[in-house]
Structure formats: C-alpha cells, structure tokens
Amino acid sequence: MGIYIPASKRDRLLKYKYSSTDLSLTSKYVLNPFWNKLVLVFPKSMAPNAITLLGLSLIFLNFISLLYYNPTMSVGYKPLHVSKGGAWDPLFPPTAPHSSALSSWFSWLRGRAHEAADQAAPRWLYWTFAAGLFAYQSLDAIDGKQARRTGTSGPLGELFDHGCDALNTTLGCLLTASALNLGLSWWTVASLVATNMNFYLTTWEEYHTGTLFLSAFSGPVEGILLIVGVFTITGFKGPEFWDTGVLTVLGLHPSTNEFFASLPFHVKDLPLNDCFLVFSAIGLFFNIVSATHNVYLSLPASSRNIASLVKPITRLTPWAAHTAAMVSWLWSREALLLRTTLFLPFALFWGIAFAHHVQLLILAHLTKSPFPAAWKHPLLILSALAAADARVGLVQTSDERVKQTVLVCLGLGVVVYAHFVWEVIGDICAFYDINCLTIKRKPAPGQPGAHPSPAEVARAQGKADAPISDDDVPRTETVDATGVKKPTEAGLLKREKK
C-alpha cells in the first residue's frame, strides 16, 4: 500500500469535491427524469460501484459475443469499388484485401473467422449491443445518484467510474467498428485513436479546471445514443448497409437524380460508415477546441495568455507518445497485426494501457498532485519498446514471435492495471474505512466497536484545509489583493452540480 498514493498526499483526498456541468438538453429533459426513476429500482443496500461494474459487465458480454460471432468485425467482402465499375465510393480507396478474407492466427477464433467470411453474424447480436450500451449509459449515470442517495459519495466513486468508462471506450469502439462493417482496417484504428483522444481530452480538461464539462452534444450522452441507434439499425439492415452511399439512401445518386447528374464534377456517393466517421471527426475537433478553451480560461487571469497554454498542452505527451508507439507497431507489422484477428488482443492491450493512463491522471486530480510524468507510465514504456523492436527485429523475428509478443504485452498490461486497481482501491478504502463493492455498516459513534476512520481523524486535525505546496498543480482559483479567493472565469462557468 502507498505505492500510488503516498502517505504525504493521502490527506489531500479530503479536498475532493465533485463538480460537473452538463449542458445537454437531452440529458436534462429526457434522460435525467428516466434516471431519477431508474435509481429507485436499486435498493439502498447496493453500493454505487456495484452498479457501475454491472454496467461494464454488460459491455464485456457484448465483446465476448463479438469474439464468437464476428471476430473479423466485418461481413463478407466490400462492394465493388467505383474504379472497377461498381458503386462503392469510399473516402479513401481500399489498399488491402478485405479483412474477412484473411485467416485467423488463433485456433479459438479460426473457425469463426472463416465462417464470418461467408456468413453474417445474426442480426439480433447488434440489438444486444444496443441494449447493453444503453444499459451501460443508464447505470453509469445513476451510480452518482445512488451515491448521494446512500451518503457514500467520495473520490473512490469518481476513480471507479472513470476507470470503467476508460475500458468501455476501447470495447465500445470495437463493437461500433463491427456494426459499421469497418473490419480489421485503418478506419478502425483511426476510430480507436479518435475515441481515446476524445476521452483523454475530457479527463485532461477536468484535471486542469477541477470540473467535468459535458457540452450540449457530448460523447457520454448524445454520442452513446447515436451509437445505440447505429446498433439498432444494423440489427434491421445488417452491417453491409453502412457501405451504401448516402446519396443512394437519400435517392439523390447521380444515376437517378438529374441535378447531380448535370454537375460538371464527380459527386462522391460517400458510404454511410465514412459519413459517420467524418461526423465523429468534426465532433472531436469541437471537443479539442472546447477543452483547450476551458483550460485556458481556468488559468490565473494575471498570467493568462497563449504562451501559458504550452505547459498544459505538453502534458498530453504521454498519451500522444503511447498512441504513436501503438500505431508505429501496427504500421511495421500491418499484414499480421491489423489484417488478422491478432488485432483483437492487440487492441485489448492498447485499451488497458489507455485505461491505466486515464487512471493515473484521475488519481493525480483526486490527490491534487502534479501531472503524472511519462516515466510513471510503465505500459507506455512497454509499448515503445515493442514498437521499436517491431522495426529492429530483435525479439519479433517471425510471425509466431510477434504473436507471442502481443500476448505477453497483453498479460503484462492486465497485471499492471490490476495491481494499480488493487493498490489504489485498497488505499482509499482503508483511509475512509469503506468497502468498494458493498456498503459497509459501521456502528454509530459511542457504540461498541465504533472508531473513527483515518479520514475522520485527519479531517478533525484540520488537514482538509492544509495548503498544497506542489507548484505544478493547477489552480482553479485566484487570490485577490485582500486575500479573498475568487473562482476564475472557467470556475464561474462550471459550478453547476450534476
């Protein structure tokens, strides 16, 4: 114990105050009334973290069913490209055979991979994806309500919630790639990078501003509902539907529409899955602008300028370096890592390493600690070494050795992440004298067996109000000439409680 939360910083957990702003009209007028009723279904004896874990387990079940029914994340072959006289006109021309025509490298997937090339996954599978993701969103939303309902709110809940969300980010992306018929392709990789970046930026923003900010159109609300819609439509139409051109679906294809046929230039009938990815890229762009702007506003007014953003932006280096390493590794061994089902354990390692990055950042936020340096990310170092070796060829000298390297990295990733979860949850539970997945019943003060928790002792000693000496910790409040604390502009924007 004490590895991730040193004794010198443990008392800073007492300063934790949850703050969030949700500008979503969908959340306010549609989902929140539903969530307020849904939380009443769960007994007060059920711990909020158990509700969160229940939601994540549904996504895991969805992913396991994906492994069995559609390990190539695609159905059959892509349509004939326009250059060959067909109607398929994607944003970028295909550069490799469709993934479903390629063989599997795992005996436990080989049979299913070969069948997937000729037989589509059952349509009901995607409806289970829709139900699982919607249930996850709902359970993820009510865990905080359950915590306030049972009086168990605290930093452990935020850490647990963000950890589950980080894992769901990768798993959900793979499920969506399957529904959109992206297959084992660079589009799937681009989706994974963009989805992780979106989540990491929100966490990075929360670290600097002290508030979780959800815009009028956000990933956790409208984004998830959009993907639920994709899963539902796929259940009716099949994944191959998303290869259909948007103009064809709208009845505006140049072959049938006089206006588009009369234009002197080629009108691209962009496939629906490409349209979805372009729309997601636009959303990512606005999130980048919004998060950067909010971090800028959170800086002390006296030193607020463009140059002052350099330090916060450089703190994105660990995530960027890890992403670059994983993409480089894929690029070096594309035929094996991306074009076969070896991509699935590779993506799982990527997702676990990403979740570990996020958890280190959230822990720094909870303990008011400096931003975690790159050397504190062991899985980043492991990824960089594996990527470098993929080019040099010291260990990965054959396809079999590449497979072994991926599996070893996945195993080490599970061990490192599990160790983090065990240590940090144990430390926080010991400090507050609570359980993680159950609500601990403690005798009332003065009753036999009653004793104050270390957190209560520290609070009684005034350590909750002790100043923080770390100069590298973001400040979301400024002090005027009279010594009175005033929230910064970002703070004024973000004091609305969820």
Coordinates of C-alpha atoms in Angstrom, one line a residue:
M1 CA 0.0 0.0 0.0
G2 CA 1.1 3.6 -0.5
I3 CA 2.7 2.9 -3.9
Y4 CA 0.3 5.1 -5.9
I5 CA -0.9 7.3 -3.1
P6 CA 2.0 8.3 -0.8
A7 CA 1.2 9.0 2.8
S8 CA 2.2 12.6 2.2
K9 CA -0.7 13.0 -0.3
R10 CA -3.3 10.8 1.1
D11 CA -4.9 13.6 3.2
R12 CA -5.5 15.5 0.0
L13 CA -8.3 13.2 -0.8
L14 CA -10.2 15.2 1.8
K15 CA -10.2 18.2 -0.5
Y16 CA -12.2 16.2 -3.1
K17 CA -15.4 17.9 -4.3
Y18 CA -17.2 16.6 -7.3
S19 CA -18.1 19.3 -9.8
S20 CA -19.6 18.9 -13.2
T21 CA -21.6 20.8 -15.8
D22 CA -23.9 19.1 -18.3
L23 CA -25.3 21.4 -20.9
S24 CA -27.1 18.6 -22.8
L25 CA -30.8 19.2 -23.3
T26 CA -31.3 15.5 -24.0
S27 CA -29.9 14.8 -20.6
K28 CA -31.9 17.5 -18.8
Y29 CA -35.3 16.9 -20.3
V30 CA -35.3 13.3 -21.4
L31 CA -32.7 11.1 -19.7
N32 CA -32.5 12.6 -16.2
P33 CA -36.2 12.1 -15.4
F34 CA -35.7 8.5 -16.5
W35 CA -32.5 8.1 -14.5
N36 CA -34.2 9.6 -11.4
K37 CA -36.8 6.8 -11.6
L38 CA -34.4 4.1 -12.5
V39 CA -32.2 4.6 -9.5
L40 CA -35.2 3.9 -7.2
V41 CA -35.2 0.3 -8.6
F42 CA -32.0 -0.4 -6.8
P43 CA -32.1 -1.0 -3.0
K44 CA -30.1 1.4 -0.8
S45 CA -28.1 -1.6 0.3
M46 CA -26.4 -1.8 -3.2
A47 CA -23.1 0.1 -3.5
P48 CA -22.8 2.6 -6.3
N49 CA -19.7 1.0 -7.6
A50 CA -21.5 -2.3 -7.9
I51 CA -24.0 -0.6 -10.2
T52 CA -21.1 0.8 -12.3
L53 CA -19.5 -2.6 -12.5
L54 CA -22.8 -4.2 -13.5
G55 CA -22.9 -1.8 -16.5
L56 CA -19.4 -2.6 -17.6
S57 CA -20.0 -6.3 -17.3
L58 CA -22.7 -5.9 -20.0
I59 CA -20.2 -4.4 -22.4
F60 CA -17.8 -7.3 -21.6
L61 CA -20.6 -9.8 -22.5
N62 CA -21.2 -7.9 -25.8
F63 CA -17.5 -8.1 -26.6
I64 CA -17.3 -11.8 -25.8
S65 CA -20.2 -12.4 -28.2
L66 CA -18.4 -10.3 -30.8
L67 CA -15.4 -12.6 -30.5
Y68 CA -17.6 -15.6 -31.2
Y69 CA -19.9 -14.3 -33.9
N70 CA -17.8 -11.7 -35.7
P71 CA -14.1 -11.8 -34.8
T72 CA -13.2 -10.0 -38.1
M73 CA -15.6 -7.1 -37.3
S74 CA -16.9 -7.3 -40.8
V75 CA -19.3 -9.2 -43.0
G76 CA -18.1 -10.8 -46.3
Y77 CA -16.4 -8.7 -48.9
K78 CA -16.7 -5.0 -49.6
P79 CA -18.8 -3.9 -52.6
L80 CA -17.0 -3.4 -56.0
H81 CA -15.1 -0.1 -56.0
V82 CA -16.1 2.7 -58.5
S83 CA -12.7 2.3 -60.2
K84 CA -13.8 -1.3 -61.1
G85 CA -17.2 -0.2 -62.3
G86 CA -19.0 -0.7 -59.0
A87 CA -20.9 1.7 -56.8
W88 CA -18.7 1.7 -53.7
D89 CA -17.1 5.2 -53.4
P90 CA -15.4 5.5 -50.0
L91 CA -13.4 8.5 -48.8
F92 CA -10.1 6.7 -49.5
P93 CA -9.7 3.8 -52.0
P94 CA -9.0 0.4 -50.4
T95 CA -5.4 -0.5 -50.2
A96 CA -5.6 -4.1 -49.0
P97 CA -7.9 -7.1 -49.3
H98 CA -10.9 -7.0 -47.1
S99 CA -10.1 -8.3 -43.7
S100 CA -12.7 -11.0 -43.6
A101 CA -10.9 -12.8 -46.4
L102 CA -7.8 -13.2 -44.3
S103 CA -7.1 -16.1 -41.9
S104 CA -7.1 -16.0 -38.2
W105 CA -4.0 -16.6 -36.0
F106 CA -5.8 -18.1 -33.1
S107 CA -7.3 -21.6 -33.1
W108 CA -10.1 -20.5 -30.9
L109 CA -11.1 -17.8 -33.5
R110 CA -10.1 -19.6 -36.7
G111 CA -13.3 -21.4 -37.3
R112 CA -15.4 -18.4 -36.6
A113 CA -13.2 -16.1 -38.7
H114 CA -13.5 -18.4 -41.7
E115 CA -17.3 -18.7 -41.3
A116 CA -17.6 -14.9 -40.9
A117 CA -16.2 -14.5 -44.4
D118 CA -19.2 -16.3 -45.8
Q119 CA -21.9 -15.9 -43.2
A120 CA -23.1 -12.7 -41.4
A121 CA -23.4 -12.6 -37.7
P122 CA -27.0 -13.0 -36.5
R123 CA -28.9 -9.7 -36.6
W124 CA -30.1 -10.0 -33.0
L125 CA -26.4 -9.7 -32.0
Y126 CA -26.5 -6.0 -32.7
W127 CA -29.7 -5.5 -30.8
T128 CA -27.9 -6.9 -27.8
F129 CA -25.1 -4.4 -28.4
A130 CA -27.7 -1.6 -28.4
A131 CA -29.4 -2.9 -25.2
G132 CA -26.0 -3.4 -23.5
L133 CA -24.7 0.1 -24.3
F134 CA -27.9 1.9 -23.4
A135 CA -28.0 -0.1 -20.1
Y136 CA -24.3 0.8 -19.5
Q137 CA -25.1 4.5 -20.1
S138 CA -28.0 4.4 -17.7
L139 CA -26.2 2.5 -14.9
D140 CA -23.1 4.8 -15.4
A141 CA -25.4 7.8 -14.9
I142 CA -27.2 6.6 -11.8
D143 CA -24.2 5.5 -9.8
G144 CA -23.6 9.0 -8.7
K145 CA -27.3 9.4 -7.8
Q146 CA -27.1 6.2 -5.8
A147 CA -24.0 7.5 -4.0
R148 CA -25.9 10.7 -3.0
R149 CA -28.9 8.6 -2.1
T150 CA -26.9 6.4 0.2
G151 CA -24.5 9.0 1.5
T152 CA -21.5 7.2 0.0
S153 CA -20.1 9.9 -2.3
G154 CA -16.4 10.2 -2.5
P155 CA -13.2 10.1 -4.6
L156 CA -13.4 6.3 -4.9
G157 CA -16.6 6.6 -6.9
E158 CA -15.1 9.0 -9.4
L159 CA -12.0 6.9 -9.8
F160 CA -14.0 3.7 -10.3
D161 CA -16.5 5.4 -12.7
H162 CA -13.7 6.8 -14.9
G163 CA -11.9 3.5 -14.9
C164 CA -14.9 1.7 -16.2
D165 CA -15.5 4.4 -18.7
A166 CA -11.9 4.2 -20.0
L167 CA -12.2 0.4 -20.5
N168 CA -15.6 0.9 -22.2
T169 CA -14.1 3.4 -24.6
T170 CA -12.0 0.7 -26.4
L171 CA -14.5 -2.1 -26.1
G172 CA -17.3 0.1 -27.4
C173 CA -15.2 1.3 -30.3
L174 CA -14.5 -2.2 -31.4
L175 CA -18.3 -3.1 -31.2
T176 CA -19.1 0.0 -33.2
A177 CA -16.5 -0.9 -35.8
S178 CA -18.2 -4.3 -36.2
A179 CA -21.6 -2.7 -36.6
L180 CA -20.3 -0.2 -39.2
N181 CA -18.6 -3.1 -41.1
L182 CA -15.2 -1.4 -40.8
G183 CA -13.4 -4.7 -40.3
L184 CA -9.8 -5.0 -39.5
S185 CA -8.8 -1.8 -41.2
W186 CA -7.1 1.5 -40.6
W187 CA -10.5 3.1 -40.2
T188 CA -11.0 1.0 -37.1
V189 CA -7.6 2.2 -35.9
A190 CA -8.4 5.8 -36.6
S191 CA -11.7 5.4 -34.7
L192 CA -9.9 3.9 -31.7
V193 CA -7.4 6.8 -31.7
A194 CA -10.1 9.4 -32.0
T195 CA -12.3 7.9 -29.4
N196 CA -9.5 7.6 -26.9
M197 CA -8.3 11.1 -27.6
N198 CA -11.8 12.5 -27.0
F199 CA -12.0 10.8 -23.6
Y200 CA -8.5 11.7 -22.6
L201 CA -9.0 15.4 -23.5
T202 CA -12.1 15.5 -21.3
T203 CA -10.0 14.0 -18.4
W204 CA -7.2 16.4 -19.1
E205 CA -9.6 19.2 -19.0
E206 CA -11.1 18.1 -15.7
Y207 CA -7.6 17.8 -14.2
H208 CA -6.8 21.5 -15.0
T209 CA -10.3 23.0 -14.3
G210 CA -11.5 20.8 -11.5
T211 CA -14.8 20.2 -13.3
L212 CA -16.1 17.6 -15.6
F213 CA -17.6 19.5 -18.5
L214 CA -20.2 18.0 -20.9
S215 CA -21.2 20.2 -23.8
A216 CA -24.6 20.4 -25.5
F217 CA -23.6 17.4 -27.6
S218 CA -21.3 15.1 -25.7
G219 CA -19.9 11.6 -26.1
P220 CA -21.4 10.2 -22.9
V221 CA -24.9 11.4 -23.7
E222 CA -25.7 12.1 -27.4
G223 CA -22.7 10.2 -28.6
I224 CA -23.8 7.0 -26.9
L225 CA -27.4 7.4 -28.1
L226 CA -26.1 7.8 -31.6
I227 CA -24.2 4.6 -31.4
V228 CA -27.2 2.8 -29.9
G229 CA -29.1 4.0 -33.0
V230 CA -26.3 2.5 -35.2
F231 CA -26.6 -0.8 -33.4
T232 CA -30.3 -0.8 -33.7
I233 CA -30.3 0.0 -37.5
T234 CA -27.6 -2.7 -38.0
G235 CA -29.9 -5.2 -36.4
F236 CA -32.5 -4.4 -39.0
K237 CA -30.3 -3.8 -42.1
G238 CA -27.1 -5.7 -41.4
P239 CA -23.5 -4.3 -41.2
E240 CA -23.3 -4.2 -45.0
F241 CA -25.9 -1.5 -45.1
W242 CA -23.3 1.0 -43.9
D243 CA -21.3 0.5 -47.1
T244 CA -24.3 2.0 -49.0
G245 CA -23.7 5.6 -50.3
V246 CA -25.5 8.4 -48.6
L247 CA -26.8 9.8 -51.9
T248 CA -28.2 6.3 -52.8
V249 CA -30.0 6.1 -49.4
L250 CA -31.5 9.6 -49.9
G251 CA -32.4 8.9 -53.5
L252 CA -30.0 11.5 -54.9
H253 CA -27.5 9.3 -56.7
P254 CA -26.3 11.0 -60.0
S255 CA -27.6 8.0 -61.9
T256 CA -31.2 8.8 -60.8
N257 CA -31.0 12.5 -60.0
E258 CA -30.9 15.0 -62.8
F259 CA -29.4 17.8 -60.8
F260 CA -26.4 15.8 -59.5
A261 CA -26.0 14.2 -62.9
S262 CA -25.7 17.6 -64.6
L263 CA -22.9 18.8 -62.4
P264 CA -19.5 19.1 -64.2
F265 CA -17.6 17.3 -61.5
H266 CA -17.8 13.9 -59.8
V267 CA -20.2 13.8 -56.9
K268 CA -18.9 11.4 -54.3
D269 CA -21.6 9.0 -53.0
L270 CA -19.9 8.6 -49.6
P271 CA -20.7 5.4 -47.8
L272 CA -22.7 5.8 -44.6
N273 CA -19.9 4.5 -42.4
D274 CA -17.5 7.0 -43.9
C275 CA -20.1 9.7 -43.2
F276 CA -20.3 8.6 -39.6
L277 CA -16.6 8.8 -39.2
V278 CA -16.4 12.2 -40.7
F279 CA -19.2 13.4 -38.4
S280 CA -17.2 11.9 -35.4
A281 CA -14.0 13.7 -36.6
I282 CA -15.9 17.0 -36.6
G283 CA -17.2 16.3 -33.1
L284 CA -13.6 15.6 -32.0
F285 CA -12.4 18.9 -33.5
F286 CA -15.0 20.8 -31.5
N287 CA -14.1 18.9 -28.3
I288 CA -10.4 19.8 -28.8
V289 CA -11.3 23.5 -29.2
S290 CA -13.7 23.4 -26.2
A291 CA -11.4 21.6 -23.9
T292 CA -8.4 23.8 -24.8
H293 CA -10.6 27.0 -24.3
N294 CA -11.8 25.9 -20.9
V295 CA -8.3 25.0 -19.8
Y296 CA -7.2 28.5 -21.0
L297 CA -10.0 30.2 -19.0
S298 CA -9.0 28.2 -15.9
L299 CA -5.5 29.7 -15.8
P300 CA -4.9 32.7 -13.4
A301 CA -6.1 35.9 -15.1
S302 CA -2.8 37.6 -14.3
S303 CA -0.8 35.1 -16.4
R304 CA -3.4 34.1 -19.0
N305 CA -2.0 34.2 -22.5
I306 CA -1.4 31.9 -25.4
A307 CA 2.1 31.0 -24.1
S308 CA 0.6 29.9 -20.8
L309 CA -1.2 27.1 -22.7
V310 CA 2.1 25.5 -23.6
K311 CA 2.6 23.7 -20.3
P312 CA -0.9 22.2 -20.2
I313 CA -0.7 21.1 -23.8
T314 CA 2.7 19.4 -23.3
R315 CA 1.0 17.3 -20.6
L316 CA -0.7 15.4 -23.4
T317 CA 2.7 14.0 -24.3
P318 CA 2.3 10.6 -22.5
W319 CA -1.0 9.8 -24.3
A320 CA 0.4 11.1 -27.7
A321 CA 3.6 9.1 -27.2
H322 CA 1.7 5.9 -26.4
T323 CA -0.6 6.3 -29.3
A324 CA 2.3 6.9 -31.7
A325 CA 4.0 3.8 -30.4
M326 CA 1.0 1.6 -30.9
V327 CA 0.3 3.0 -34.4
S328 CA 4.0 2.5 -35.3
W329 CA 3.9 -1.1 -34.1
L330 CA 0.8 -1.7 -36.3
W331 CA 2.4 0.0 -39.3
S332 CA 5.6 -2.1 -39.0
R333 CA 3.7 -5.4 -39.0
E334 CA 0.4 -4.4 -40.7
A335 CA -0.1 -7.7 -42.5
L336 CA -0.2 -9.6 -39.2
L337 CA -1.3 -7.2 -36.5
L338 CA -4.0 -5.4 -38.4
R339 CA -5.2 -7.8 -41.1
T340 CA -5.8 -10.8 -38.9
T341 CA -7.6 -11.4 -35.7
L342 CA -4.4 -10.8 -33.8
F343 CA -5.6 -7.2 -33.9
L344 CA -8.2 -8.0 -31.2
P345 CA -5.7 -8.9 -28.3
F346 CA -3.5 -6.1 -29.7
A347 CA -6.4 -3.6 -29.3
L348 CA -7.2 -5.0 -25.8
F349 CA -3.6 -4.3 -24.7
W350 CA -4.0 -0.8 -26.2
G351 CA -7.2 -0.3 -24.3
I352 CA -5.8 -1.5 -21.0
A353 CA -2.8 0.7 -21.3
F354 CA -5.1 3.7 -22.2
A355 CA -7.2 3.0 -19.1
H356 CA -4.1 3.0 -17.0
H357 CA -3.1 6.4 -18.4
V358 CA -6.5 7.8 -17.6
Q359 CA -6.5 6.3 -14.0
L360 CA -3.1 7.8 -13.3
L361 CA -4.4 11.2 -14.4
I362 CA -7.6 10.9 -12.4
L363 CA -5.7 9.9 -9.3
A364 CA -3.5 13.0 -9.8
H365 CA -6.7 15.1 -10.0
L366 CA -8.1 13.5 -6.8
T367 CA -4.9 13.9 -4.8
K368 CA -4.1 17.4 -6.1
S369 CA -0.8 16.0 -7.4
P370 CA 1.4 17.1 -10.3
F371 CA 0.6 15.7 -13.7
P372 CA 1.9 12.1 -14.0
A373 CA 5.2 12.1 -15.9
A374 CA 5.9 9.7 -18.8
W375 CA 8.2 7.6 -16.8
K376 CA 5.3 6.8 -14.4
H377 CA 3.5 5.0 -17.3
P378 CA 5.1 1.5 -17.4
L379 CA 2.8 0.4 -20.2
L380 CA 3.9 3.4 -22.3
I381 CA 7.5 2.2 -21.9
L382 CA 6.5 -1.4 -22.8
S383 CA 4.6 -0.2 -25.9
A384 CA 7.5 2.0 -27.0
L385 CA 9.9 -1.0 -26.6
A386 CA 7.6 -3.3 -28.6
A387 CA 7.2 -0.8 -31.3
A388 CA 10.9 -0.2 -31.6
D389 CA 11.6 -4.0 -31.7
A390 CA 9.0 -4.4 -34.4
R391 CA 11.2 -2.3 -36.7
V392 CA 14.6 -3.6 -35.4
G393 CA 13.6 -7.3 -35.2
L394 CA 15.5 -8.4 -32.1
V395 CA 12.6 -10.3 -30.5
Q396 CA 9.9 -10.2 -33.1
T397 CA 11.8 -12.2 -35.7
S398 CA 8.9 -14.2 -37.0
D399 CA 5.1 -14.1 -37.2
E400 CA 4.9 -16.5 -34.2
R401 CA 7.2 -14.3 -32.1
V402 CA 5.1 -11.3 -33.0
K403 CA 2.0 -13.2 -31.7
Q404 CA 3.9 -14.1 -28.5
T405 CA 5.0 -10.5 -28.0
V406 CA 1.4 -9.2 -28.3
L407 CA 0.1 -11.8 -25.8
V408 CA 2.9 -11.1 -23.4
C409 CA 2.2 -7.4 -23.6
L410 CA -1.5 -8.1 -23.0
G411 CA -0.7 -10.2 -20.0
L412 CA 1.6 -7.6 -18.5
G413 CA -1.0 -5.0 -19.2
V414 CA -3.6 -6.9 -17.2
V415 CA -1.1 -7.4 -14.3
V416 CA 0.0 -3.8 -14.2
Y417 CA -3.6 -2.5 -14.4
A418 CA -4.9 -5.0 -11.9
H419 CA -2.1 -4.0 -9.5
F420 CA -3.0 -0.4 -9.8
V421 CA -6.7 -1.1 -9.2
W422 CA -6.0 -3.3 -6.2
E423 CA -3.5 -0.9 -4.6
V424 CA -5.4 2.3 -5.1
I425 CA -8.8 0.9 -4.2
G426 CA -7.3 -0.7 -1.1
D427 CA -5.6 2.6 0.0
I428 CA -8.8 4.7 -0.4
C429 CA -11.0 2.1 1.3
A430 CA -8.6 1.9 4.2
F431 CA -8.4 5.6 4.5
Y432 CA -12.2 6.1 4.6
D433 CA -12.9 2.7 6.3
I434 CA -15.3 1.7 3.5
N435 CA -15.8 -1.2 1.1
C436 CA -15.6 -0.9 -2.7
L437 CA -18.5 -3.0 -3.9
T438 CA -20.6 -3.1 -0.8
I439 CA -21.9 -0.5 1.7
K440 CA -20.1 -1.1 5.0
R441 CA -22.3 -0.8 8.0
K442 CA -20.5 0.8 10.9
P443 CA -21.7 1.2 14.5
A444 CA -22.8 4.7 15.5
P445 CA -20.3 6.9 17.5
G446 CA -20.3 5.8 21.1
Q447 CA -21.5 2.3 20.3
P448 CA -19.3 -0.8 20.9
G449 CA -16.8 -1.2 18.1
A450 CA -17.1 2.3 16.8
H451 CA -13.9 4.1 15.9
P452 CA -13.1 7.0 13.6
S453 CA -11.6 6.3 10.2
P454 CA -8.2 7.7 9.3
A455 CA -10.0 10.2 7.1
E456 CA -12.1 11.4 10.0
V457 CA -9.1 11.7 12.2
A458 CA -7.3 13.7 9.5
R459 CA -10.3 16.0 9.0
A460 CA -10.5 16.6 12.7
Q461 CA -6.9 17.6 12.7
G462 CA -7.6 20.3 10.0
K463 CA -5.7 18.5 7.2
A464 CA -8.5 19.0 4.8
D465 CA -7.7 22.8 4.8
A466 CA -4.0 22.4 4.7
P467 CA -2.3 24.3 1.9
I468 CA -0.9 22.4 -1.1
S469 CA 2.8 23.1 -1.7
D470 CA 3.2 21.5 -5.1
D471 CA 3.8 24.3 -7.6
D472 CA 2.9 22.1 -10.6
V473 CA -0.7 21.6 -9.5
P474 CA -3.3 23.5 -11.5
R475 CA -5.1 26.2 -9.6
T476 CA -8.7 26.9 -10.4
E477 CA -9.0 29.8 -8.0
T478 CA -7.1 33.1 -7.8
V479 CA -6.5 35.2 -4.8
D480 CA -7.1 39.0 -4.9
A481 CA -5.1 41.7 -3.1
T482 CA -7.2 41.3 0.1
G483 CA -6.5 37.6 0.3
V484 CA -10.0 36.5 -0.8
K485 CA -10.3 33.5 -3.1
K486 CA -12.2 34.1 -6.3
P487 CA -13.0 31.5 -8.9
T488 CA -11.5 32.0 -12.4
E489 CA -13.7 32.5 -15.4
A490 CA -13.8 28.8 -16.1
G491 CA -14.8 28.2 -12.5
L492 CA -17.7 30.6 -12.8
L493 CA -18.8 28.7 -15.9
K494 CA -18.7 25.3 -14.2
R495 CA -20.1 25.4 -10.7
E496 CA -23.4 23.7 -11.7
K497 CA -23.7 20.4 -10.0
K498 CA -24.8 17.4 -11.9

